[in-house]
Short mmCIF file of C-alpha atoms in Angstrom, two decimals:
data_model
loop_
_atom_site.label_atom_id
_atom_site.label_comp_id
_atom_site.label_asym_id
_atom_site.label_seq_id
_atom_site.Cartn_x
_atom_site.Cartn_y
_atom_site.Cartn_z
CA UNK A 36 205.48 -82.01 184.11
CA UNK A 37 202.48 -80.70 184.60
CA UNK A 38 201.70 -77.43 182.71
CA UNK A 39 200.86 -75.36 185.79
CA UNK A 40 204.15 -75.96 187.75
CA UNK A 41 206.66 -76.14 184.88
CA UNK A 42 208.09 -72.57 185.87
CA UNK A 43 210.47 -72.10 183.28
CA UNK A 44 211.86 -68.43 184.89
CA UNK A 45 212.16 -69.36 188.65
CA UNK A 46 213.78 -72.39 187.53
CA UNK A 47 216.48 -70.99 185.45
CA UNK A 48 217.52 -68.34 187.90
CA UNK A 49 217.68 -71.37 190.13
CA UNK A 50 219.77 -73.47 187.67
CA UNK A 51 222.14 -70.22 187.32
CA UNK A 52 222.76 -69.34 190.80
CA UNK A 53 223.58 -73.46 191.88
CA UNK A 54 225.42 -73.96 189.06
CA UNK A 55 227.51 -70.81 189.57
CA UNK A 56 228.15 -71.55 193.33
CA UNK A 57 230.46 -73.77 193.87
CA UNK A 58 229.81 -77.12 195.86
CA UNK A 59 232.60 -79.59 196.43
CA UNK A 60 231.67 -83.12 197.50
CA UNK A 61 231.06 -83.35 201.33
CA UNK A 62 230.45 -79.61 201.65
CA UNK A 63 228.60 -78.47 204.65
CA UNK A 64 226.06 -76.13 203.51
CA UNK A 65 223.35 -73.62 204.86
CA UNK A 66 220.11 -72.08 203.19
CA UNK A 67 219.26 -69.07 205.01
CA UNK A 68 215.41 -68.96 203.85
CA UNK A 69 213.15 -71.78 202.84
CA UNK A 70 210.66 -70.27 200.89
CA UNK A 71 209.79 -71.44 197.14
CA UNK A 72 213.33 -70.63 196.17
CA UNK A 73 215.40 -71.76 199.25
CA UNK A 74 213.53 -75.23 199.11
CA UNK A 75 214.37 -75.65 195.51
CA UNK A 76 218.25 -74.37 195.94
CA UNK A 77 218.86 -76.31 198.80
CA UNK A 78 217.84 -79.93 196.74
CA UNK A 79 220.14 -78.24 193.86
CA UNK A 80 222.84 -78.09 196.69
CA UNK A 81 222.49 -81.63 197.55
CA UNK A 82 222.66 -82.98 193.75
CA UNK A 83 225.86 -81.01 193.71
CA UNK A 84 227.67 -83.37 196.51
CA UNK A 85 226.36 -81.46 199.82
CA UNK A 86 227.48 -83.57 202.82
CA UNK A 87 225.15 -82.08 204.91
CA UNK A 88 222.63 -79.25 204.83
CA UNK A 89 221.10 -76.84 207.48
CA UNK A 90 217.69 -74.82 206.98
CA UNK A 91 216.60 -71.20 208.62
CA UNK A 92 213.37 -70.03 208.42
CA UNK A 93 211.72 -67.59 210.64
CA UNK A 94 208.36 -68.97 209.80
CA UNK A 95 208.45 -72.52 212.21
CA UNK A 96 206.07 -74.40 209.88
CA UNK A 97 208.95 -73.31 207.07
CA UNK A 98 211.74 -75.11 208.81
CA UNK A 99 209.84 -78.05 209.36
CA UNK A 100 208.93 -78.30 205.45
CA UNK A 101 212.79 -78.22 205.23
CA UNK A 102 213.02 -81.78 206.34
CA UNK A 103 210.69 -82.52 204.09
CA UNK A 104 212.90 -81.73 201.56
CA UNK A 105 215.96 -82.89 202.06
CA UNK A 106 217.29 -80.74 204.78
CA UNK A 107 219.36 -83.04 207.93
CA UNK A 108 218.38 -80.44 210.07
CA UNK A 109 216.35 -76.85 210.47
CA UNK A 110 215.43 -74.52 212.74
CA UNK A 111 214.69 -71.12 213.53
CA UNK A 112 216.70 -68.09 213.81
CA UNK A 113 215.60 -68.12 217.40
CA UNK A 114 216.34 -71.71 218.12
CA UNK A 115 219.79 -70.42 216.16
CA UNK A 116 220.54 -68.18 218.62
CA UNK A 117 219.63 -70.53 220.88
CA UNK A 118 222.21 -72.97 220.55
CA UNK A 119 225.21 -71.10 221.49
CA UNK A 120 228.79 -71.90 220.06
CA UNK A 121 227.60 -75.55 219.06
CA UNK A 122 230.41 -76.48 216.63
CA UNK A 123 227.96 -78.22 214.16
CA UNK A 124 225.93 -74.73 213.50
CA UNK A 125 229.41 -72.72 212.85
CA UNK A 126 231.48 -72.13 209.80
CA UNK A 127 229.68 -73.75 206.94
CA UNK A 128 231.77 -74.13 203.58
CA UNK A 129 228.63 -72.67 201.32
CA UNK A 130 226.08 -70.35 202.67
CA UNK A 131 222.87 -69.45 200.67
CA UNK A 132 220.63 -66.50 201.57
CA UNK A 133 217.86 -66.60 200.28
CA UNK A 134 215.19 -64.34 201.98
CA UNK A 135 216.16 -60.79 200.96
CA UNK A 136 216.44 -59.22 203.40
CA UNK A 137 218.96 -57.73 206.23
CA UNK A 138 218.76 -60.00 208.39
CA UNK A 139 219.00 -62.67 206.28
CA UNK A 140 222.06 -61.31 204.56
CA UNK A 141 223.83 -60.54 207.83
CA UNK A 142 222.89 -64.21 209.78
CA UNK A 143 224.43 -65.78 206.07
CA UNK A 144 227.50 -63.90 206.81
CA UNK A 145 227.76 -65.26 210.54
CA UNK A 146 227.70 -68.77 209.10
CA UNK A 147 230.12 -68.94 206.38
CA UNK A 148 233.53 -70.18 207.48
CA UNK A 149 237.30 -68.48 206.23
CA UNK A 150 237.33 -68.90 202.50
CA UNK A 151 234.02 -70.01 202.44
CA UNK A 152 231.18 -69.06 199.88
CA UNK A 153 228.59 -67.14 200.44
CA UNK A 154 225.96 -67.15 197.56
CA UNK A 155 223.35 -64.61 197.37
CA UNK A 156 220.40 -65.87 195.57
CA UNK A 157 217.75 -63.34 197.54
CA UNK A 158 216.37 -60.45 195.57
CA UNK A 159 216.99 -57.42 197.50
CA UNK A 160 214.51 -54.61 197.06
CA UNK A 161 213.34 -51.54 199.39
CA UNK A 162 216.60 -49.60 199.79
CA UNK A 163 220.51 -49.85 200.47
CA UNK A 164 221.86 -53.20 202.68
CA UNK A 165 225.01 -52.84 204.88
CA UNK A 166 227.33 -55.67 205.44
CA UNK A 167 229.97 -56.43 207.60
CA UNK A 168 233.06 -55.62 205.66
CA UNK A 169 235.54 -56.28 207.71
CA UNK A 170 233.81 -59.58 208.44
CA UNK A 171 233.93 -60.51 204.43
CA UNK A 172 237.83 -59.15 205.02
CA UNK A 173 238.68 -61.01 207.79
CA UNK A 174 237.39 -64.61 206.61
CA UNK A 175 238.31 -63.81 202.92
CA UNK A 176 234.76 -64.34 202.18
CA UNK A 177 234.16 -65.58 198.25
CA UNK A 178 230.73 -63.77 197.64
CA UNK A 179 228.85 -64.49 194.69
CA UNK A 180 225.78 -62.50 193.22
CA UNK A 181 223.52 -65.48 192.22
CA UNK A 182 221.63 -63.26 189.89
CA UNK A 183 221.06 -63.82 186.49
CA UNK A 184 221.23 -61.23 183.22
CA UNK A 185 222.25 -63.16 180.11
CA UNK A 186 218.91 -64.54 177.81
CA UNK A 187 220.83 -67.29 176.11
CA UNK A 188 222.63 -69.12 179.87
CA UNK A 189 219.06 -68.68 181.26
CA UNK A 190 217.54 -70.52 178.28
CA UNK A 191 220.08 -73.47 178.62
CA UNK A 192 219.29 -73.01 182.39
CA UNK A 193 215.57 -73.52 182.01
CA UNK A 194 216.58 -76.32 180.06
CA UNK A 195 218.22 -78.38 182.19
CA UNK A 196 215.90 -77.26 185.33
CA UNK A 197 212.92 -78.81 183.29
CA UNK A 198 214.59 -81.86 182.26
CA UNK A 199 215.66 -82.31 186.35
CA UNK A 200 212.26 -82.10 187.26
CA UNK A 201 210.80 -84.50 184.39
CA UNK A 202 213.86 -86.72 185.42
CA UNK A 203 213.00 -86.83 188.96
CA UNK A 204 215.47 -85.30 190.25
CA UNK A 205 214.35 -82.25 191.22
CA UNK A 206 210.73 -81.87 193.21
CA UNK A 207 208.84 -78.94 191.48
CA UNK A 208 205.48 -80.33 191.28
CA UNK A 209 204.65 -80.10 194.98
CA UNK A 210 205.81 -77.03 195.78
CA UNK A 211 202.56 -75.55 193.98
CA UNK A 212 200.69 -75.68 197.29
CA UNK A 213 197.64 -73.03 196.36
CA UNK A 214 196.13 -72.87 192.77
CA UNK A 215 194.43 -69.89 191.77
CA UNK A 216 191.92 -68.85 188.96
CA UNK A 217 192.37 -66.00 186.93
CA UNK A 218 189.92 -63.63 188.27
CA UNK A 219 190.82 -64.25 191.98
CA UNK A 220 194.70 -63.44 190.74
CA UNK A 221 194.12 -60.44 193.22
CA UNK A 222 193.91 -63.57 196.52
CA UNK A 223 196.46 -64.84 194.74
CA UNK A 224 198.93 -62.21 195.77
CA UNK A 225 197.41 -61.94 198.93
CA UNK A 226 198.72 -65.62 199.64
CA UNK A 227 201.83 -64.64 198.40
CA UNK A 228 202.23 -61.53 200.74
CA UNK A 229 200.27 -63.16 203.69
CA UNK A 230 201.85 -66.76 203.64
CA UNK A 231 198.55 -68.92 204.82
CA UNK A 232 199.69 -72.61 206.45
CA UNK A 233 200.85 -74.43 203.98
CA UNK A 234 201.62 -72.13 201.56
CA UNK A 235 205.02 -72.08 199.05
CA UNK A 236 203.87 -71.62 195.40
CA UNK A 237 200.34 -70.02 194.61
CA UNK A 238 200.12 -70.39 190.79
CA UNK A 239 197.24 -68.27 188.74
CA UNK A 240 195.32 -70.92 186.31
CA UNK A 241 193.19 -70.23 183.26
CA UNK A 242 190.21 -72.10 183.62
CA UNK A 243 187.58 -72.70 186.99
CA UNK A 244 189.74 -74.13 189.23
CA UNK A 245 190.50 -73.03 191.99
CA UNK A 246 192.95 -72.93 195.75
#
């Protein structure tokens, strides 16, 4: 693995939260975000037993990249919204959110059938989040909080992340799509808050080379 894309902490917050939500063989599962993290979750997803798996992104060029990556099929919340009452878009047995944000939470919740699991692996910053309640009552929603506090299961997690990727298994190396060196760390940040085409990983290097 090469040096610059073996991240050890994404990856064991990764191998927590898949681990933790539970997959049964044939599941139909959504990823409700398919930035750095929702890419990488969803393929975790499929080595679990997914049947069949369904990206959102708001950002077009996003849910395109999810086909790239294992995805049968993305789109758009838009296009989402789009399609109506299509049985194939409702009532998925796993649901991961993975953006962060309201909206992202609350379209998750739409998707995730009676009993079904809803797994929230987006970090959730800037204030309070309201849910449907009687929603998560009514479908006797199993949530999970894909979040991960205990140093010794995230070693083991990094672990087994890095020996996925060196394995094969798991497709780290190309999601470092802009390289950065250190003294342009501040562009590197920008890339992150801007999202420029292309972009899912900007990494910060020590040495001259560059994006």
């Amino acid at each position: 693995i090469p040096t610059e894309s073996a991240y050890g902490e994404p990856l064991a917050c990764l191998l927590s939260a898949a681990r933790r939500t539970k997959v049964d063989l044939g599941d139909r599962v959504a990823v409700v975000g398919l930035g750095f993290m929702g890419l990488m979750m969803m393929q975790l997803m499929r080595l679990k037993g997914a049947g069949a798996i369904l990206g959102i992104d708001l950002r077009p060029e996003a849910a395109r990249r999810g086909l790239e990556y294992g995805c049968d099929r993305t789109m758009t919340p838009v296009e989402f919204a789009l399609a109506g009452d299509d049985p194939a878009l409702q009532k998925f047995d796993v649901v991961v959110e993975a953006t962060g944000t309201q909206d992202g939470l609350s379209l998750a919740t739409s998707l995730t059938r009676e009993h079904g699991v809803l797994s929230i692996l987006g970090y959730h910053q800037g204030g309070p989040r309201e849910i449907d309640m009687k929603l998560w009552n009514f479908r006797a929603l199993e949530v999970l909080n894909a979040h991960e506090r205990r140093p010794d299961y995230r070693m083991d997690c990094m672990r087994r992340g890095l020996a996925l990727v060196a394995a094969g298994r798991l497709d780290l190396v190309n999601t470092t799509s802009h390289r950065f060196p250190l003294e342009r760390v501040g562009d590197a940040f920008e890339a992150l808050a801007s999202k420029p085409q292309g972009f899912i990983k900007a990494v910060v290097v020590a040495g001259p080379e560059g994006a």
